[in-house]
Coordinates of C-alpha atoms in Angstrom, one line a residue:
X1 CA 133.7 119.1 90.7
X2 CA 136.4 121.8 91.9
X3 CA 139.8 121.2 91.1
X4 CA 140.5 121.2 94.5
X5 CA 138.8 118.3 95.2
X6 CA 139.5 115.0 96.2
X7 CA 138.0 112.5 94.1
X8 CA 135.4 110.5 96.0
X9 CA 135.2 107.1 95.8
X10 CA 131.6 107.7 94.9
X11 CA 133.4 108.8 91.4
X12 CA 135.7 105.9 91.5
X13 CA 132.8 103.4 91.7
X14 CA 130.7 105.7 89.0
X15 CA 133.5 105.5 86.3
X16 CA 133.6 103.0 83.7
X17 CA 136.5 102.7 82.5
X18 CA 139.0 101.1 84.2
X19 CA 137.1 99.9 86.9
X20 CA 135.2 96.8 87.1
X21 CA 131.9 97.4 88.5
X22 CA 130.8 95.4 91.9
X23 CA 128.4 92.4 90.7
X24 CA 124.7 93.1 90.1
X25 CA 122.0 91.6 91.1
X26 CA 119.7 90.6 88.7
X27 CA 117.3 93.5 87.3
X28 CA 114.1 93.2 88.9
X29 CA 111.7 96.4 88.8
X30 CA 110.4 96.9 92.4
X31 CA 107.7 94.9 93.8
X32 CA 108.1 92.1 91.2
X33 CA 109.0 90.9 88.2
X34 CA 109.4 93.1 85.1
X35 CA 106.0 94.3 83.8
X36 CA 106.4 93.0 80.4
X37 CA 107.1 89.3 81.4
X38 CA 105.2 86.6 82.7
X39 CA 105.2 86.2 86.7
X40 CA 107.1 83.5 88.3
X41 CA 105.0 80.7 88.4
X42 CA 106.1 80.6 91.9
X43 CA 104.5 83.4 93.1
X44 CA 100.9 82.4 93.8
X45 CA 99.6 86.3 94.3
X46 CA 100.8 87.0 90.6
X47 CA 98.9 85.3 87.4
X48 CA 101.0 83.7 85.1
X49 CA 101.1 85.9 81.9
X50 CA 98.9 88.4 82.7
X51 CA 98.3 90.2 79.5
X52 CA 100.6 93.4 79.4
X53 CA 100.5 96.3 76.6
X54 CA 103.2 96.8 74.2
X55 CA 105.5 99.8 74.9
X56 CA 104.1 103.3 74.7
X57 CA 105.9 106.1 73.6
X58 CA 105.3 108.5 75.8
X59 CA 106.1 111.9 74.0
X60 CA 107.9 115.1 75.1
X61 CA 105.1 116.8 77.2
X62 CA 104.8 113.3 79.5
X63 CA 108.1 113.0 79.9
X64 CA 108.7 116.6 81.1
X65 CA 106.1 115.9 83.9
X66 CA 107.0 112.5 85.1
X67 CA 110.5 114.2 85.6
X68 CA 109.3 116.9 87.4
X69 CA 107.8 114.7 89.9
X70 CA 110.7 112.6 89.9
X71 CA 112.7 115.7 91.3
X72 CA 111.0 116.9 94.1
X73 CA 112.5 113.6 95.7
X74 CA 114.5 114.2 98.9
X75 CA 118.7 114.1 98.3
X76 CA 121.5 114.3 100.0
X77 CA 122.3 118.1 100.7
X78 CA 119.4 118.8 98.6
X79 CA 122.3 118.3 95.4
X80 CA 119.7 116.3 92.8
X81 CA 122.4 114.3 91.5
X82 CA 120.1 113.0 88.7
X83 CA 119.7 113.5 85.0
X84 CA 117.1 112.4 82.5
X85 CA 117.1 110.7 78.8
X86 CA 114.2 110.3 77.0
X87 CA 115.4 107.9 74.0
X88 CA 114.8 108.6 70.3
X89 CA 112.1 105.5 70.2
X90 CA 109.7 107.4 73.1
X91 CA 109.3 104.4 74.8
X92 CA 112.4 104.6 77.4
X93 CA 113.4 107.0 79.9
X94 CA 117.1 106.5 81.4
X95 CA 118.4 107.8 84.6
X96 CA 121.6 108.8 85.1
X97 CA 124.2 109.8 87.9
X98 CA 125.6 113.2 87.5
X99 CA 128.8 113.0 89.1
X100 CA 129.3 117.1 89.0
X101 CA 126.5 116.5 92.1
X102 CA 128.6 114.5 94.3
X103 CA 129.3 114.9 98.1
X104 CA 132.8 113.6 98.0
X105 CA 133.4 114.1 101.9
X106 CA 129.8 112.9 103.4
X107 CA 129.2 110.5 101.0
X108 CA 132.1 109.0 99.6
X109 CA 130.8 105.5 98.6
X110 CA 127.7 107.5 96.5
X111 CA 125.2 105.5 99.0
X112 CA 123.7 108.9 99.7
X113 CA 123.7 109.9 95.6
X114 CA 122.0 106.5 95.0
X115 CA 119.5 106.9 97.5
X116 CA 118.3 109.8 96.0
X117 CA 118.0 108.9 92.5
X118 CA 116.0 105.7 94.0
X119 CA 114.0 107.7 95.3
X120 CA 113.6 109.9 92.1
X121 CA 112.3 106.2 90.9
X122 CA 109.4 105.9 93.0
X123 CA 108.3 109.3 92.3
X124 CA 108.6 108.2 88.7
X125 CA 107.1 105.3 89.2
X126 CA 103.9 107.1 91.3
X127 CA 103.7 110.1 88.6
X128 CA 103.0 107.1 86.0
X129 CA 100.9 105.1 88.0
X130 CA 98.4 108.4 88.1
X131 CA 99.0 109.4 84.6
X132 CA 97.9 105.3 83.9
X133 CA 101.2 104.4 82.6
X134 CA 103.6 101.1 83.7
X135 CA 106.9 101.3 83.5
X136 CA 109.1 97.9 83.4
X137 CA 111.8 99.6 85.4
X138 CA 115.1 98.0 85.5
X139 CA 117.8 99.0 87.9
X140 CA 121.9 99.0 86.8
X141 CA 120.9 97.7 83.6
X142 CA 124.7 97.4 82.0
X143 CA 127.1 96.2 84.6
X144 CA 129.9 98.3 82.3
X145 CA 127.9 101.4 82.9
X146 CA 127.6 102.1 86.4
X147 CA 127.0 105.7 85.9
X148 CA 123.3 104.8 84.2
X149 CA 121.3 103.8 86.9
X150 CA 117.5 102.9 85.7
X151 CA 116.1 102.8 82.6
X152 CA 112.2 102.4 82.1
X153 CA 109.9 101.3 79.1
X154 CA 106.7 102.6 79.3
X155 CA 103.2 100.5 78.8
X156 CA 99.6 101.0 78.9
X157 CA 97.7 98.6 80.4
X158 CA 95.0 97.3 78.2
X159 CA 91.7 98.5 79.1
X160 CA 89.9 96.3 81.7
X161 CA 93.1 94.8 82.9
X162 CA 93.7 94.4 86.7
X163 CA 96.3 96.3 88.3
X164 CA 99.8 94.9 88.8
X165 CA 101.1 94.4 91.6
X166 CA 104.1 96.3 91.5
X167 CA 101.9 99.2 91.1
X168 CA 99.4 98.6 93.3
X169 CA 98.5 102.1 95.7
X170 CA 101.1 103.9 93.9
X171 CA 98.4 106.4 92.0
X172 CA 97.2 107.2 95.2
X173 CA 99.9 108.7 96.2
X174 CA 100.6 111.1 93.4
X175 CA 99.4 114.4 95.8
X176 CA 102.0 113.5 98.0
X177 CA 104.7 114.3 96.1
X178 CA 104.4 117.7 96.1
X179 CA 103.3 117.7 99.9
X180 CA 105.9 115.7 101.0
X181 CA 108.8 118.1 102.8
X182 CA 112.1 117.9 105.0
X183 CA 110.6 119.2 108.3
X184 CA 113.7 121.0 110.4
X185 CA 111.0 122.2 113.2
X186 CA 109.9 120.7 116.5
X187 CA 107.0 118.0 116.3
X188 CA 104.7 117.8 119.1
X189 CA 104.5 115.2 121.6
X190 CA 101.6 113.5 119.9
X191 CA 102.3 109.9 119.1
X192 CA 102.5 108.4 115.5
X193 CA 99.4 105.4 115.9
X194 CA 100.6 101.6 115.8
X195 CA 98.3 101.3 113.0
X196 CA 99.8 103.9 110.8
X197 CA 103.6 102.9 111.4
X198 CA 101.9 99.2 109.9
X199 CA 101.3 101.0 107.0
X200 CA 104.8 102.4 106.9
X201 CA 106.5 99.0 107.4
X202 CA 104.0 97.8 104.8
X203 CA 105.2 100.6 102.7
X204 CA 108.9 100.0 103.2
X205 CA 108.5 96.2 102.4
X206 CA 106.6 96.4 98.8
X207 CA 109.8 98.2 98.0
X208 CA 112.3 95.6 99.1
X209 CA 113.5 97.3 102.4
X210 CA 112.6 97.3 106.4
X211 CA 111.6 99.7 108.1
X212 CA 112.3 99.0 112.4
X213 CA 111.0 101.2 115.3
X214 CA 113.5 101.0 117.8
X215 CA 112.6 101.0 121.4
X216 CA 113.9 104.1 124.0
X217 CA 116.8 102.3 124.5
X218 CA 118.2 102.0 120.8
X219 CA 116.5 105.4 120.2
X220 CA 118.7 106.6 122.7
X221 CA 121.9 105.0 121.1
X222 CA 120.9 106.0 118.1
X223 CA 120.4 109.8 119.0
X224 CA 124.1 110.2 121.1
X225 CA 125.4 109.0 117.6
X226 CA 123.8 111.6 115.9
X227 CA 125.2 114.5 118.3
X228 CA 128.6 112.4 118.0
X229 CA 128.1 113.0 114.4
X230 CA 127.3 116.4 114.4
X231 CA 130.7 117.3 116.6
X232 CA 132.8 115.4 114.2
X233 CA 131.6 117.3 111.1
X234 CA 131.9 120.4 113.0
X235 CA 135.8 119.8 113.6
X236 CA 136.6 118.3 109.9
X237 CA 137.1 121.4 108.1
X238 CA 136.7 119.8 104.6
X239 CA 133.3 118.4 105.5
X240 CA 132.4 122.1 106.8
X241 CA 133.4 123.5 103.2
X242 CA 131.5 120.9 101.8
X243 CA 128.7 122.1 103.7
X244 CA 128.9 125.5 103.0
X245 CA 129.1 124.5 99.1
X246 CA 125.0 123.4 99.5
X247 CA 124.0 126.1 101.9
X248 CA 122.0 129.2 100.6
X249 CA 122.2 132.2 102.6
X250 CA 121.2 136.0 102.1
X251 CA 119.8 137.1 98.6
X252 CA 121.4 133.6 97.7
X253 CA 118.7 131.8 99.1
X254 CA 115.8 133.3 97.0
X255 CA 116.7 132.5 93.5
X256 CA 118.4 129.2 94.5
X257 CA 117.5 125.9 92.5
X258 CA 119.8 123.3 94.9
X259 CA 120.9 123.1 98.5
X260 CA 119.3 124.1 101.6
X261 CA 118.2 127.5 101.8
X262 CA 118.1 129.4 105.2
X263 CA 113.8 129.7 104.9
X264 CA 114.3 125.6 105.4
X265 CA 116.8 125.9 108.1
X266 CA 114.1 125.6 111.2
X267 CA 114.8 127.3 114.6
X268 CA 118.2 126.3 116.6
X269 CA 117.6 124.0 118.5
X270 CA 118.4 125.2 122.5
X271 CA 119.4 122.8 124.3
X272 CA 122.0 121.0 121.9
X273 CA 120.2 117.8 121.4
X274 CA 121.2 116.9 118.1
X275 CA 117.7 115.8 116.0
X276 CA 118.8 117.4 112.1
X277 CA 121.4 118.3 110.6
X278 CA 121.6 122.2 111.6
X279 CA 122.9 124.2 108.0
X280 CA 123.7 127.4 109.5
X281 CA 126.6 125.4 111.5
X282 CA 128.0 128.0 114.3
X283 CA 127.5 131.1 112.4
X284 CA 124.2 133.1 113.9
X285 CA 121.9 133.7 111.1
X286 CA 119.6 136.9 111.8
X287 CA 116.5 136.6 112.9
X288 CA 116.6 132.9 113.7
X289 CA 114.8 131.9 116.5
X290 CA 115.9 129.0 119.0
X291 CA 113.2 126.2 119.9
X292 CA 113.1 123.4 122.0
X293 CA 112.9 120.0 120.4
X294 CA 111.4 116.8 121.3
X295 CA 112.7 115.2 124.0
X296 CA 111.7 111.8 122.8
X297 CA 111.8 112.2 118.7
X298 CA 110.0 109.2 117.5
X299 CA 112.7 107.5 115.1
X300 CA 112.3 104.6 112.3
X301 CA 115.7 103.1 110.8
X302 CA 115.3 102.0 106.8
X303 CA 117.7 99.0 106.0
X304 CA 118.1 96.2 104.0
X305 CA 120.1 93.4 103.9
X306 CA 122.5 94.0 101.2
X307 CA 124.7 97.2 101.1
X308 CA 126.0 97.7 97.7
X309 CA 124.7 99.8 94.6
X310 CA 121.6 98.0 93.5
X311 CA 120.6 97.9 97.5
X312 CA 121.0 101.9 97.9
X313 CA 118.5 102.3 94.9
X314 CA 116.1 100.0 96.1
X315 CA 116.6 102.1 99.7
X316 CA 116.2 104.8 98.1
X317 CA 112.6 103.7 96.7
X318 CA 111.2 102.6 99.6
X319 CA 112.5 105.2 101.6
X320 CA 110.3 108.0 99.4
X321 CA 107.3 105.5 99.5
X322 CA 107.6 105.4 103.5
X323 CA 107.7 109.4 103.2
X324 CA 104.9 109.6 100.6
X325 CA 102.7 107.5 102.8
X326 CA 103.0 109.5 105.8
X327 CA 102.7 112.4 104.2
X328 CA 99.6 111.1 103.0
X329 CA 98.3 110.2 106.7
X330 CA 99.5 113.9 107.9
X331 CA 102.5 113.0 109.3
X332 CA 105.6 116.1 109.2
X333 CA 108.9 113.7 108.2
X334 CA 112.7 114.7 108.5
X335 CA 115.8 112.7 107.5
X336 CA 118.9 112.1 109.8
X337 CA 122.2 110.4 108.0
X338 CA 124.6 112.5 110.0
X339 CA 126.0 108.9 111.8
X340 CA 125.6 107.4 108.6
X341 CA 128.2 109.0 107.2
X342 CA 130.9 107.7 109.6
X343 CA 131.5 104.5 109.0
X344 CA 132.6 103.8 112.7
X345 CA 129.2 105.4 113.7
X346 CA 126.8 103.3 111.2
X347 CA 127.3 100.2 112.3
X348 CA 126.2 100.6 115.6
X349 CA 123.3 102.3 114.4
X350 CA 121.7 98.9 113.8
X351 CA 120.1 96.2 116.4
X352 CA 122.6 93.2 116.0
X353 CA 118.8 91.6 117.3
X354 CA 117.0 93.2 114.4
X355 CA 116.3 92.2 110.9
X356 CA 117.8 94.9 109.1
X357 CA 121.7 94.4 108.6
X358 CA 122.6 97.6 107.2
X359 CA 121.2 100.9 108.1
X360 CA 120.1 103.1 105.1
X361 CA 118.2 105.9 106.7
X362 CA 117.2 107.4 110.2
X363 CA 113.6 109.0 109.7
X364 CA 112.1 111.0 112.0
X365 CA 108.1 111.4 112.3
X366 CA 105.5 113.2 113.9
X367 CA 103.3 116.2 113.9
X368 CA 104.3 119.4 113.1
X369 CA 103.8 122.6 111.5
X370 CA 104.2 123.0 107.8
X371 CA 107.9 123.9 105.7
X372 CA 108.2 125.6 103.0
X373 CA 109.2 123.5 99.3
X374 CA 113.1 123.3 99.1
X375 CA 113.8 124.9 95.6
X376 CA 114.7 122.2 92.5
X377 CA 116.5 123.1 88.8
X378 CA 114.3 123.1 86.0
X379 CA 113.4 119.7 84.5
X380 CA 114.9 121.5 81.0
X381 CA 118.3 121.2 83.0
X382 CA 117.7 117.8 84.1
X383 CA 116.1 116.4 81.2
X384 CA 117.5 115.5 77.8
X385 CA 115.2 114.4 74.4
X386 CA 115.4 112.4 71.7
X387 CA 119.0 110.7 72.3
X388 CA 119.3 107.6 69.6
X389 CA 122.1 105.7 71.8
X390 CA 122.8 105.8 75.4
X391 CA 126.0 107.1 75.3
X392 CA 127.1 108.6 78.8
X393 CA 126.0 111.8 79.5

């Protein structure tokens, strides 16, 4: 972080010492209980003590792969505010923040950095399901420790054995990953079917969250907040620097391994109507063409119904499921938090008639032509073996 600037809360909240951390839920892997322990007996879909195998160390070589899949996830500003540690015994991976990746000004809770990592998760957790591993995946496992936000044990699943719930459909979406992309062009005016946004509220829901398609009224609420959004970052120099700090421009752009780069930018849009967050900000970029955008972008809002740490990271996986899904059904996918980022502006991003109470990410979907891979660091910078104690990165 520069010297210059000002410490985000999202650091405040990270650090341990000092600071006691906000109360944690319980840690329950997504979609269930724990892998290694018995299911509640009250949960008639799940047999009691369903045998499980023991942990499995995983090596070097599997590690390395699971954490490249884990990230191509989406982030905020493209900043892949994650690090790796592959423990001594083999058996657990940890992921941690890396606070030298914040976005003090856009996101100063860390919402946006714990998002990201959550969805780091479920790429995890797909890149294991396909490689037929399980990992018992525990989220914010020491309350003292805020900064260290997952560790997984890894299991094999003894041969014969059904598949767990928790994992159920996840192998299937291992293509996806590298398909998925952050689509800054026009969609056409094709509608997304009713019975493929099922499967994306489906999607949404195995991973704790809710996923609500608003009608052309709260769409249309939803998208003046967004322009409103865009004028008020435009006019806070700080959050334009901020900007500028993750935007790769000129010979820049080619050998960049974070941010945005101008090959991802997409055409300006012409008439104004705020849909993405536009990089280039008022400065003409050469050779960029202006398009028109949908008139009627189809939107789904992600929420849940808590709003604190262990509820981000649990957005977070659900939101890259949704993704991975409909990149899986064809569907082009960009992400909108512009509005979220005010806190006057997110609040009335909800429907006080919905069931979502806090908003956790504005998705657009729809059909459109194919983006190029934003760039990511090399899993050697991200990814650290052998440590014997997880002492803070």
């Amino acid at each position: 972080m520069n010297a210059d600037t000002p410490t985000p809360r999202a650091a405040q909240d990270l650090r341990p010492p000092g600071t006691p951390p906000d109360p944690v839920p319980p840690a329950t892997p997504p979609g269930g209980p724990a892998a290694g322990d018995a299911a509640s007996p009250s949960d008639p879909d799940q047999p009691v003590g369903r045998p499980i195998g023991p942990p499995f160390p995983i090596g070097e070589a599997v590690a390395r792969s699971l954490v490249t899949a884990a990230s191509l996830a989406p982030s905020l500003h493209n900043a892949q505010p994650w690090r790796f540690r592959l423990l001594a015994d083999g058996t657990t991976l940890q992921l941690w923040a890396d606070l030298d990746r914040v976005v003090p000004h856009a996101d100063p809770d860390g919402r946006g950095l714990h998002l990201g990592c959550g969805a780091a998760i479920c790429n995890l957790r797909v890149a294991a399901a396909h490689a037929g591993l399980l990992p018992d995946v525990r989220l914010l496992p020491e309350p003292a420790e805020p900064r260290l936000l997952a560790d997984m044990v890894f299991r094999r699943l003894p041969a014969g054995a059904p598949e767990p719930r928790e994992a159920a459909g996840l192998a299937a979406l291992y293509p996806a990953i590298r398909a998925r992309r952050t689509s800054r062009h026009p969609f056409l005016p094709e509608r997304v079917p009713g019975s493929v946004r099922a499967e994306l509220t489906e999607a949404a829901r195995a991973e704790g969250a809710e996923l609500v398609h608003p009608d052309s009224w709260h769409t249309a609420t939803v998208l003046e907040l967004l322009r409103d959004a865009e004028g008020r970052d435009g006019s806070d120099p700080a959050r334009e620097r901020e900007l500028e700090r993750w935007t790769r421009t000129g010979p820049e752009a080619g050998s960049a391994v974070d941010g945005v780069p101008e090959y991802a930018f997409g055409p300006r849009e012409r008439d104004g109507r705020t849909v993405v967050r536009d990089f280039a900000g008022r400065a003409p970029l050469p050779g960029r063409a202006g398009a028109d955008f949908e008139s009627a972008p189809q939107l789904v809002l992600l929420g849940t119904d808590g709003d604190r740490p262990f509820d981000w990271l649990r957005a977070g996986e659900a939101l890259e499921r949704v993704l991975l899904v409909a990149t899986d059904r064809g569907l082009a996918t960009s992400l909108s938090s512009q509005a979220l980022e005010w806190d006057e502006l997110r609040w009335p991003t909800r429907d006080p008639m919905g069931p979502i109470s806090h908003v956790q990410m504005i998705i657009r979907l729809g059909y459109g032509p194919e983006s190029p891979p934003t760039p990511r660091r090399a899993v050697t910078e991200i990814l650290e073996i052998g440590h014997a104690m997880p002492s803070a990165p």
